[in-house]
Short mmCIF file of C-alpha atoms in Angstrom, two decimals:
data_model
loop_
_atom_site.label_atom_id
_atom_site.label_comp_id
_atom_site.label_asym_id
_atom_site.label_seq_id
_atom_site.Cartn_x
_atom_site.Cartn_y
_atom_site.Cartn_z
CA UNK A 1 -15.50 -13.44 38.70
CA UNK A 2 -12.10 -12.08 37.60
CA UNK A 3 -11.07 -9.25 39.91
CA UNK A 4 -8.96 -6.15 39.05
CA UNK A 5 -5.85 -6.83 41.13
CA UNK A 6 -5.04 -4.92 44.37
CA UNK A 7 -2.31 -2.79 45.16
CA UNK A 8 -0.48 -4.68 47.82
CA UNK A 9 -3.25 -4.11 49.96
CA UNK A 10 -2.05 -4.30 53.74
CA UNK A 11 2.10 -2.97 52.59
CA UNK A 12 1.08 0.84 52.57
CA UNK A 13 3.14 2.80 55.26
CA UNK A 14 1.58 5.52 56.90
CA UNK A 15 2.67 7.69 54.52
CA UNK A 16 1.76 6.25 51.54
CA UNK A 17 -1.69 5.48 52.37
CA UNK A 18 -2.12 9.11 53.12
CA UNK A 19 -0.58 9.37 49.85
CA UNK A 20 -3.15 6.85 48.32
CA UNK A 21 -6.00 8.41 50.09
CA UNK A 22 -5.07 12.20 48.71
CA UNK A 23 -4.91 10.55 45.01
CA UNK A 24 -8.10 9.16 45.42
CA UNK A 25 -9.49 12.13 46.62
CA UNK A 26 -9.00 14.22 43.96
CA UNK A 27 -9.46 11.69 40.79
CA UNK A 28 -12.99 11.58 42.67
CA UNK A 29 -13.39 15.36 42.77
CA UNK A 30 -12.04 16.56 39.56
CA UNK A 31 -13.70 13.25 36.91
CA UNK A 32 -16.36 14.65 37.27
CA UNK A 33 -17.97 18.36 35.59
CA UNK A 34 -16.41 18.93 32.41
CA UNK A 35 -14.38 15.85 32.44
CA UNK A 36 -16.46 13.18 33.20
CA UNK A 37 -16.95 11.90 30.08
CA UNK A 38 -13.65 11.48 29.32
CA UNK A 39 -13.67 8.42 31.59
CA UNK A 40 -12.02 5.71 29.55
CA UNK A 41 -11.42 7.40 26.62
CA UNK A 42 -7.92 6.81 24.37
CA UNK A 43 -5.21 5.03 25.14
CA UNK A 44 -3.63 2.71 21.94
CA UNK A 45 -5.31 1.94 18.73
CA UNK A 46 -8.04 4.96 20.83
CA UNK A 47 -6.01 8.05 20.57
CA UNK A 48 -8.46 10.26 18.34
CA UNK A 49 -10.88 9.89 21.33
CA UNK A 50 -11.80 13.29 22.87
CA UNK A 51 -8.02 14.50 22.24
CA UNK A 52 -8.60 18.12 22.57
CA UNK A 53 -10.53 17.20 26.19
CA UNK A 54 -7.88 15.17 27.33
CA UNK A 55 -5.10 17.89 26.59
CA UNK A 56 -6.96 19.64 29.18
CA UNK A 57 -7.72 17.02 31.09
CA UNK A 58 -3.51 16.70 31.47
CA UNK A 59 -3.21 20.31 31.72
CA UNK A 60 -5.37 20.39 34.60
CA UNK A 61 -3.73 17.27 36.70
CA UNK A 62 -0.76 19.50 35.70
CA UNK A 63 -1.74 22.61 37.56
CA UNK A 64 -2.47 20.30 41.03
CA UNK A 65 0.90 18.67 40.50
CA UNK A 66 -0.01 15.37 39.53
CA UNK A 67 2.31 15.30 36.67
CA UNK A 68 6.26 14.15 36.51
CA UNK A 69 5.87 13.01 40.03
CA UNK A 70 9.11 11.18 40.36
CA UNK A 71 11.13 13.97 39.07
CA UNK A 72 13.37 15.98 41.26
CA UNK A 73 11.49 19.21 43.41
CA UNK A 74 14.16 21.56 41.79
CA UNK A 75 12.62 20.66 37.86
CA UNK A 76 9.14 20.80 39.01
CA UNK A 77 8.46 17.28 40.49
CA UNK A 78 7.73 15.97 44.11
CA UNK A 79 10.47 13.76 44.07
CA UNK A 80 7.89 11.21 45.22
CA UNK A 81 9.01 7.79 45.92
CA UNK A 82 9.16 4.40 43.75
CA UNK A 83 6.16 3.30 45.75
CA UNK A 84 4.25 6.62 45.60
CA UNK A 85 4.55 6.65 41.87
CA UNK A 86 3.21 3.00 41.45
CA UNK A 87 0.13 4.26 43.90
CA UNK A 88 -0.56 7.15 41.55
CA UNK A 89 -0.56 4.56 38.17
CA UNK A 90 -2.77 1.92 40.11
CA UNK A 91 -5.34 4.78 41.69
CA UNK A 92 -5.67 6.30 38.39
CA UNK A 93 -6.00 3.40 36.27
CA UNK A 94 -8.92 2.17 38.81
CA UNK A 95 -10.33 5.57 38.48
CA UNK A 96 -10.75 4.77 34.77
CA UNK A 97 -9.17 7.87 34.06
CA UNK A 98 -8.31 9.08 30.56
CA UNK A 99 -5.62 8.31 28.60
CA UNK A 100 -2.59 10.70 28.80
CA UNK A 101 -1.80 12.54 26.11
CA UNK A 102 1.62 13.43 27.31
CA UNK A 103 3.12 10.09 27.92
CA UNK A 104 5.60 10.42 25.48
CA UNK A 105 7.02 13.50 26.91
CA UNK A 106 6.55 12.90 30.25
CA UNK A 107 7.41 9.06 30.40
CA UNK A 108 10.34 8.86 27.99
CA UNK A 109 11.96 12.44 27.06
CA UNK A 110 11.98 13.86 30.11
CA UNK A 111 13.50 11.04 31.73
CA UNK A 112 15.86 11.13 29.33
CA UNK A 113 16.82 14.42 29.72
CA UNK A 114 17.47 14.18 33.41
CA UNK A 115 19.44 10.92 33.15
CA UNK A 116 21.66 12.67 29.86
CA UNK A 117 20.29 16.29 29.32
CA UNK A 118 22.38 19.06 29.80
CA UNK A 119 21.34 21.74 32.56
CA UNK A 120 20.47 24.04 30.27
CA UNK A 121 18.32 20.99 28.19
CA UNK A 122 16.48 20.44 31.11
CA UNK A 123 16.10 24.05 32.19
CA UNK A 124 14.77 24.71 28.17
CA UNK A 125 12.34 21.39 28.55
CA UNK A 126 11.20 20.34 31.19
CA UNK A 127 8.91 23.01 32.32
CA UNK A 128 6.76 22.58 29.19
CA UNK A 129 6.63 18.58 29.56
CA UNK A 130 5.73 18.98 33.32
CA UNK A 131 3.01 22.00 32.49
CA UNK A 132 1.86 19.77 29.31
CA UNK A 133 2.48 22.60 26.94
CA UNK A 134 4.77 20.96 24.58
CA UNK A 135 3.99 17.82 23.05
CA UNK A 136 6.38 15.07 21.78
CA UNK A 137 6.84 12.11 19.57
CA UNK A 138 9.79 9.72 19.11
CA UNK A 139 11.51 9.39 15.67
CA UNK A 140 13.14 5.87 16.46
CA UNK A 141 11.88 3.47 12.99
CA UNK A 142 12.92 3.90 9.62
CA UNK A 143 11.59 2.19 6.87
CA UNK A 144 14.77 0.09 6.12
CA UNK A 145 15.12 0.25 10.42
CA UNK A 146 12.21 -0.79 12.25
CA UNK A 147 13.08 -3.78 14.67
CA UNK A 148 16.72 -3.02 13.36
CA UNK A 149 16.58 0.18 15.11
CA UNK A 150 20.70 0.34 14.09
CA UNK A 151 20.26 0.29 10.82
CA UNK A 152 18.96 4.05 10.93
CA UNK A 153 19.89 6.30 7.80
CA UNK A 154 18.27 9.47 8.85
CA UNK A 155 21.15 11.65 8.62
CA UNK A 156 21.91 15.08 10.86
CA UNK A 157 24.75 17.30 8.85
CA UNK A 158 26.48 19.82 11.35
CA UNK A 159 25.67 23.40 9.23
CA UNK A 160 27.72 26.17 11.41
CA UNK A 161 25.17 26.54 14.89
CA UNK A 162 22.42 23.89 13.87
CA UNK A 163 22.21 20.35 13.27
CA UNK A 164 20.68 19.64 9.30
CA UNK A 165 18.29 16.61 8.96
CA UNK A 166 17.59 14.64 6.11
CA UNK A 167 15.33 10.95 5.78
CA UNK A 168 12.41 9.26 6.93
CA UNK A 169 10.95 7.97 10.19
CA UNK A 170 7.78 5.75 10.33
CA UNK A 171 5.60 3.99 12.68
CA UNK A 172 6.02 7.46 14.73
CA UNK A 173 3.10 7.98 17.32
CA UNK A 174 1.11 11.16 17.54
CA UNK A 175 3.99 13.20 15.02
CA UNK A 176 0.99 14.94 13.69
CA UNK A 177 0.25 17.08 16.87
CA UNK A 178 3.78 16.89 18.73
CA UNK A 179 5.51 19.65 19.05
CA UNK A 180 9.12 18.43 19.21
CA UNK A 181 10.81 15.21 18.14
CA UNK A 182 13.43 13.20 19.82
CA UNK A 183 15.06 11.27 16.90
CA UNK A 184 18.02 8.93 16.71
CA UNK A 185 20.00 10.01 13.21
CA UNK A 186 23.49 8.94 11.57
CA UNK A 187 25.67 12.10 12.14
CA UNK A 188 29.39 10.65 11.54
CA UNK A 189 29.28 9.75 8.07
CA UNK A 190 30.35 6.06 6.90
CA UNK A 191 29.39 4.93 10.22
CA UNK A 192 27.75 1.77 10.84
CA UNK A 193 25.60 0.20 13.23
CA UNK A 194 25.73 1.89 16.56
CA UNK A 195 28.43 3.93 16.17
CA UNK A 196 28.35 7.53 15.13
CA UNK A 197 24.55 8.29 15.74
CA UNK A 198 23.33 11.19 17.88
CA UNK A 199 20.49 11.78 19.63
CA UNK A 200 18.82 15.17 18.64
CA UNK A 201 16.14 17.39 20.02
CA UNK A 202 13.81 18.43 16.64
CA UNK A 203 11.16 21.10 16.55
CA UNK A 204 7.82 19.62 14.19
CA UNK A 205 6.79 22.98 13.18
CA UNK A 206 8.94 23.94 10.47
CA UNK A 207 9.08 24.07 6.61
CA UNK A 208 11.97 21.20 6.72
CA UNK A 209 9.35 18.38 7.98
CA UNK A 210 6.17 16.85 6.73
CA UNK A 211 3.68 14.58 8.28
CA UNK A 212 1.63 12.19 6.58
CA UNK A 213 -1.06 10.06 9.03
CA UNK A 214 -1.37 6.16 8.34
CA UNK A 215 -4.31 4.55 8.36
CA UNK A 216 -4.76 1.55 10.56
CA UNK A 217 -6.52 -1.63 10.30
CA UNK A 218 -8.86 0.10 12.72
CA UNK A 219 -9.71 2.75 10.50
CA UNK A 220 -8.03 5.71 12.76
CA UNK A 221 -4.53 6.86 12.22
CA UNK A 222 -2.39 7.71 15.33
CA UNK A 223 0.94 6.22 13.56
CA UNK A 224 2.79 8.37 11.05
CA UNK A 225 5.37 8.45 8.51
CA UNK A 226 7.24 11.93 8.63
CA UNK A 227 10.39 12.98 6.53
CA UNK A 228 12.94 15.36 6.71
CA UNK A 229 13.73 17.95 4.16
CA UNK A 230 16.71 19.78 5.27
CA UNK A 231 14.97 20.21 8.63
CA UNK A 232 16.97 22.26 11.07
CA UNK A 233 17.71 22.13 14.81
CA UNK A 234 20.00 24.28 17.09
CA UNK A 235 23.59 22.88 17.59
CA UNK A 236 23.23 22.14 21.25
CA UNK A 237 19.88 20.37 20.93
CA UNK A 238 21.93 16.54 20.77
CA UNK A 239 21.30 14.83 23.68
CA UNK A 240 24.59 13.70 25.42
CA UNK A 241 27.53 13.35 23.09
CA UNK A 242 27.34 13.40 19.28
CA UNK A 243 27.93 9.84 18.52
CA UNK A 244 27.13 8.98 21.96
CA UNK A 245 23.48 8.52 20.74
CA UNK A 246 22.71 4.68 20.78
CA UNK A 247 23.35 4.78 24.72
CA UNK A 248 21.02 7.57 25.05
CA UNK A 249 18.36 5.91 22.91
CA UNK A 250 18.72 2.50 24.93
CA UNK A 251 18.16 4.50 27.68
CA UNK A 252 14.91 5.65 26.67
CA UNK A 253 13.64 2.72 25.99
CA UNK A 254 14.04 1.73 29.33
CA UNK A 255 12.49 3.85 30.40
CA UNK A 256 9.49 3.03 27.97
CA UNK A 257 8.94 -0.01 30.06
CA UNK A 258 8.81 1.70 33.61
CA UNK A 259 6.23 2.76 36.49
CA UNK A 260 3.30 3.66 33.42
CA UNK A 261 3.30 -0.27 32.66
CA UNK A 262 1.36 -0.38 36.29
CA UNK A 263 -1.31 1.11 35.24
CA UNK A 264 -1.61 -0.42 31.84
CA UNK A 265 -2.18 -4.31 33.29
CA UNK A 266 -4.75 -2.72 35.61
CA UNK A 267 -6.28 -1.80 33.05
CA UNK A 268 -5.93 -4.70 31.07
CA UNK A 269 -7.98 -6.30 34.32
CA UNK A 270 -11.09 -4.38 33.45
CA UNK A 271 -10.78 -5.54 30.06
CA UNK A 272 -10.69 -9.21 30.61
CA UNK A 273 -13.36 -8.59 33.15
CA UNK A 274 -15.95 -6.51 31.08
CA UNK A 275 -15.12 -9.69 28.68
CA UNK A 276 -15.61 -12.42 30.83
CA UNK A 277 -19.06 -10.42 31.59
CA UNK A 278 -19.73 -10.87 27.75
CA UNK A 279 -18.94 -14.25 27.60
CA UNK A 280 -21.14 -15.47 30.45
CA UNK A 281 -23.88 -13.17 28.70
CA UNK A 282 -23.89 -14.90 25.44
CA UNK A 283 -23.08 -18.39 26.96
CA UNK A 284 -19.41 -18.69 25.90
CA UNK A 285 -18.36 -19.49 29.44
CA UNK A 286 -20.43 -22.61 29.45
CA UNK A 287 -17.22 -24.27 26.85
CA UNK A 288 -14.91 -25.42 28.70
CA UNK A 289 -11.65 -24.13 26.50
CA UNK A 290 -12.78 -20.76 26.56
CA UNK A 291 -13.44 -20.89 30.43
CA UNK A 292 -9.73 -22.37 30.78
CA UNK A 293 -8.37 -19.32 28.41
CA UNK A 294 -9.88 -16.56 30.86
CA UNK A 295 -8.31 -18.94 33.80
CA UNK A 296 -4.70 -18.99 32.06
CA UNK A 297 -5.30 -15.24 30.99
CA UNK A 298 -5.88 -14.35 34.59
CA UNK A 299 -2.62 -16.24 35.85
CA UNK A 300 -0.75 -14.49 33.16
CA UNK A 301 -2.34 -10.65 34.77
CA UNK A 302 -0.69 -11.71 37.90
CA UNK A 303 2.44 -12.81 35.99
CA UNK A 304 2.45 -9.48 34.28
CA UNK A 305 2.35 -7.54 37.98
CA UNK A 306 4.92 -9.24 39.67
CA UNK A 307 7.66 -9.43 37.21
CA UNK A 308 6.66 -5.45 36.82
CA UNK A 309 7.16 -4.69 40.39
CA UNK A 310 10.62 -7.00 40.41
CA UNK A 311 11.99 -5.19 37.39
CA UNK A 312 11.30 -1.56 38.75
CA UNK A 313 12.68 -2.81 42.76
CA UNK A 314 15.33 -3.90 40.23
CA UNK A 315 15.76 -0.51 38.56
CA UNK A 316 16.37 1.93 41.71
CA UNK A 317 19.24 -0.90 42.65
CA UNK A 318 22.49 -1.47 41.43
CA UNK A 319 21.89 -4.23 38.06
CA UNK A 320 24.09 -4.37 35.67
CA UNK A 321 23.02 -3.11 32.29
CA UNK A 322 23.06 -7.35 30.81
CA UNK A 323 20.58 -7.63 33.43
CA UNK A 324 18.52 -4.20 33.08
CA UNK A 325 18.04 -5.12 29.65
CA UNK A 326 17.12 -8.70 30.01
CA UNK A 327 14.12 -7.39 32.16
CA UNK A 328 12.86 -4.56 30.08
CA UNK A 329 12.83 -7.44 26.66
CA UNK A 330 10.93 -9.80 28.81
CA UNK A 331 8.71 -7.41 30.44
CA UNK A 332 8.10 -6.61 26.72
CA UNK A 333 7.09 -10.16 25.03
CA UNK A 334 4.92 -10.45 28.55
CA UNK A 335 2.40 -8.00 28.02
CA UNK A 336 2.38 -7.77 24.14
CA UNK A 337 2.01 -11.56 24.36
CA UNK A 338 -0.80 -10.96 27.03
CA UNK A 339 -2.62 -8.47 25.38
CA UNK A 340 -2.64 -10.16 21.73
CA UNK A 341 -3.82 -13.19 23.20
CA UNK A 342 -6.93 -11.27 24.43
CA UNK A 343 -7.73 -9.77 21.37
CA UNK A 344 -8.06 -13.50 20.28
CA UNK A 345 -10.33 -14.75 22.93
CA UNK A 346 -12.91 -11.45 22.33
CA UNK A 347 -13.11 -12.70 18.86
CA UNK A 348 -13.36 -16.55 20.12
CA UNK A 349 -16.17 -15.22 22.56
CA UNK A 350 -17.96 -13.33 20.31
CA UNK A 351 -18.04 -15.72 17.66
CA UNK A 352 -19.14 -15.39 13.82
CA UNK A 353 -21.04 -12.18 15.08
CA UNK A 354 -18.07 -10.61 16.14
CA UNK A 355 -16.42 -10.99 12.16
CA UNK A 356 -19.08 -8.78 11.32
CA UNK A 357 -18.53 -4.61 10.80
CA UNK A 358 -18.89 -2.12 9.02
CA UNK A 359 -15.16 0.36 7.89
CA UNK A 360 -15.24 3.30 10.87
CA UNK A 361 -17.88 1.06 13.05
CA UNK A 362 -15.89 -1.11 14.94
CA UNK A 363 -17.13 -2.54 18.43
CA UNK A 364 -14.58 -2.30 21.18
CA UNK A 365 -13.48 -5.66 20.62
CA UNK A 366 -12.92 -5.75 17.34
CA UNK A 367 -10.99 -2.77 17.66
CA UNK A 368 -8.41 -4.51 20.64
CA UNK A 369 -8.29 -7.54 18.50
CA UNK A 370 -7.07 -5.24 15.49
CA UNK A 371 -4.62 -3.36 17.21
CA UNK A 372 -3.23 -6.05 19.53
CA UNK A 373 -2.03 -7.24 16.38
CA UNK A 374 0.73 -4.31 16.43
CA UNK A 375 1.45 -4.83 20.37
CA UNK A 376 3.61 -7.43 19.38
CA UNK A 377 5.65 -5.28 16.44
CA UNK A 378 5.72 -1.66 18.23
CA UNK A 379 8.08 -0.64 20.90
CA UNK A 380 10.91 -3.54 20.05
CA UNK A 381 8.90 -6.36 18.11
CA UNK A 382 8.94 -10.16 19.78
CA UNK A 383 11.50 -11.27 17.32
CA UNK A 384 14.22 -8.31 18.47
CA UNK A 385 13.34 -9.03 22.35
CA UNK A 386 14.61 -12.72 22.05
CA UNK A 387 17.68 -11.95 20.12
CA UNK A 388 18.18 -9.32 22.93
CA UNK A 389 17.62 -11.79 25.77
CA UNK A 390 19.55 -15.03 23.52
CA UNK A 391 22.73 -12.83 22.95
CA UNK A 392 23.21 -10.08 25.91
CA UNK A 393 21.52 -12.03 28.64
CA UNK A 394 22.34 -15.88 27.67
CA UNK A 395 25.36 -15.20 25.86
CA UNK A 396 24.18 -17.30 23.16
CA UNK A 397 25.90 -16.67 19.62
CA UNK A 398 24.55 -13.60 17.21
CA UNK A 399 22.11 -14.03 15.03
CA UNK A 400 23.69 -14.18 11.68
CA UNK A 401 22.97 -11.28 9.29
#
């Protein structure tokens, strides 16, 4: 029976076991009432599940301080340790906790901001990413600039004291209820390629911007295409240095790939094992090839988990940035690989039942076996992740363009 893997059971210090122990507690208290049901709910390809609940749901681990842990006391955090924050992902991805609606903002901008922000960015920000009252969504892909994130176009025209914002961003995750938008856009005009882009803070509700929901393959639409009609921000809402943006955007993306990812292959663990449960139901088990798939797919869980823990040790050390991004690109192809590949053994185990359905009536693996298709595209597609590992890690030549 495939097992959901432990936490490094045995390593806890004193301290964090208490730690552990005070997590558990309250996911064990407060699921429960009004928010039980939300067990399980959202997460990719899921995200119309129960969102209004869940925004609560976040609101409420908010108030107790279960938010931003890793953040400094002084914005709101408890400047809890690497380890602590790995605890809290594992503990609440066992508790089968909801999806978090604030990832985004919590996991990528605010980061951000703390690394590059200025003081008064942070001081303007961060309280409404820790309390969950703002929402946000990144404006990264372009049409014409998807895995070729430098090929951006969206242009940002200084106008007096605000930034003016013109083009089209796609592929952009939960636009249609963010609040703000972090966006890399071409501000130095006739600049090419990294140079001269900026990295600007954009408010959603305004005339300047409209949102227009894409529909998946699994019928829902969480993805967006959103353009930008002489949108407006204020002048000091850029994000480090105009023209400096292209760092700050790399940064973010590194962050992307940090302490959440945890949680995710834990609970990629219950998935493989509520399918190996099907499969030994219906008899697939009994072949041979798909009993040696679940084998290989369980090797490649603990795979996942150590290289995670290696790249984050690696991240609160001194690595140089060749290195930091070598990591974050394999890390990457890992669990997109991973998680594809188990889309494709639900279907094997299901069988010609399982190409059966109905538009809007999808069975839960159906639905991972659609959307895994995209794991491999979103958040830096396989193809960009070599040519990032070939050129900046190997030092092999550039791919010619």
């Amino acid at each position: 029976m495939i097992q959901t893997p432990d936490s490094a059971t045995g390593t806890d210090t004193t301290d964090d076991a208490r730690f552990r122990a005070d997590v558990r507690e309250w996911l064990s208290e407060n699921l429960n009432g009004r928010f039980r049901e939300l067990r399980g709910l959202g997460g990719p390809g899921r995200e119309h599940e129960a969102f209004d609940e869940r925004l609560e749901w976040d609101r409420h681990l908010a108030a107790a301080g279960w938010t931003c842990l890793g953040w400094p006391k002084r914005y709101g955090g408890r400047a809890a340790t690497l380890r602590q924050q790995v605890i809290f992902h594992e503990e609440y991805a066992k508790a089968n906790a909801p999806s978090r609606v604030s990832h985004v903002g919590e996991e990528l901008c605010g980061p951000t901001l703390l690394a590059f922000g200025t003081e008064e960015q942070k001081q303007r920000f961060l309280p409404g990413i820790r309390a969950v009252t703002e929402l946000w969504c990144q404006g990264y892909s372009e049409p014409g600039a998807g895995s070729d994130l430098a090929a951006v176009t969206t242009t940002a025209r200084r106008d007096g004291d605000e930034w003016v914002v013109n083009g089209q961003k796609i592929w952009t995750s939960l636009a249609h209820l963010a609040d703000w938008c972090f966006a890399l856009c071409r501000t130095e005009p006739g600049s090419r390629r990294h140079h001269g882009l900026s990295y600007l803070l954009i408010p959603m509700k305004q005339p300047g911007i409209e949102v227009r929901p894409i529909v998946q393959l699994t019928g829902t639409a969480e993805f967006n295409e959103v353009f930008f009609d002489n949108a407006r921000t204020a002048a000091d809402l850029v994000v480090g240095a105009p023209g400096d943006g292209w760092r700050v955007a790399m940064g973010t993306l590194t962050f992307e790939r940090g302490i959440s990812t945890v949680g995710q292959q834990i609970r990629f663990a219950r998935e493989l094992a509520n399918l190996e449960a099907v499969a030994r139901d219906n008899g697939a088990l009994e072949n041979p090839v798909i009993a040696d798939r679940f084998d290989q797919a369980w090797v490649g869980l603990r795979v996942l988990r150590a290289h995670a823990l290696r790249t984050l040790a690696s991240a609160h050390a001194d690595v140089d940035a060749r290195t930091a991004a070598g990591q974050a690109s394999v890390s990457k192809l890992l669990w997109a690989n991973w998680h594809r590949g188990l889309g494709e053994l639900a279907m094997d185990v299901l069988g010609a039942p399982g190409l059966i359905a109905m538009p809007g009536d999808l069975n839960e693996w159906q639905r991972l076996f659609l959307f895994s298709r995209a794991d491999t595209i979103y958040g830096g597609s396989n193809e960009v992740q070599r040519n990032i590992i070939s050129e900046r890690v190997l030092g092999l030549p550039r791919e010619a363009r």
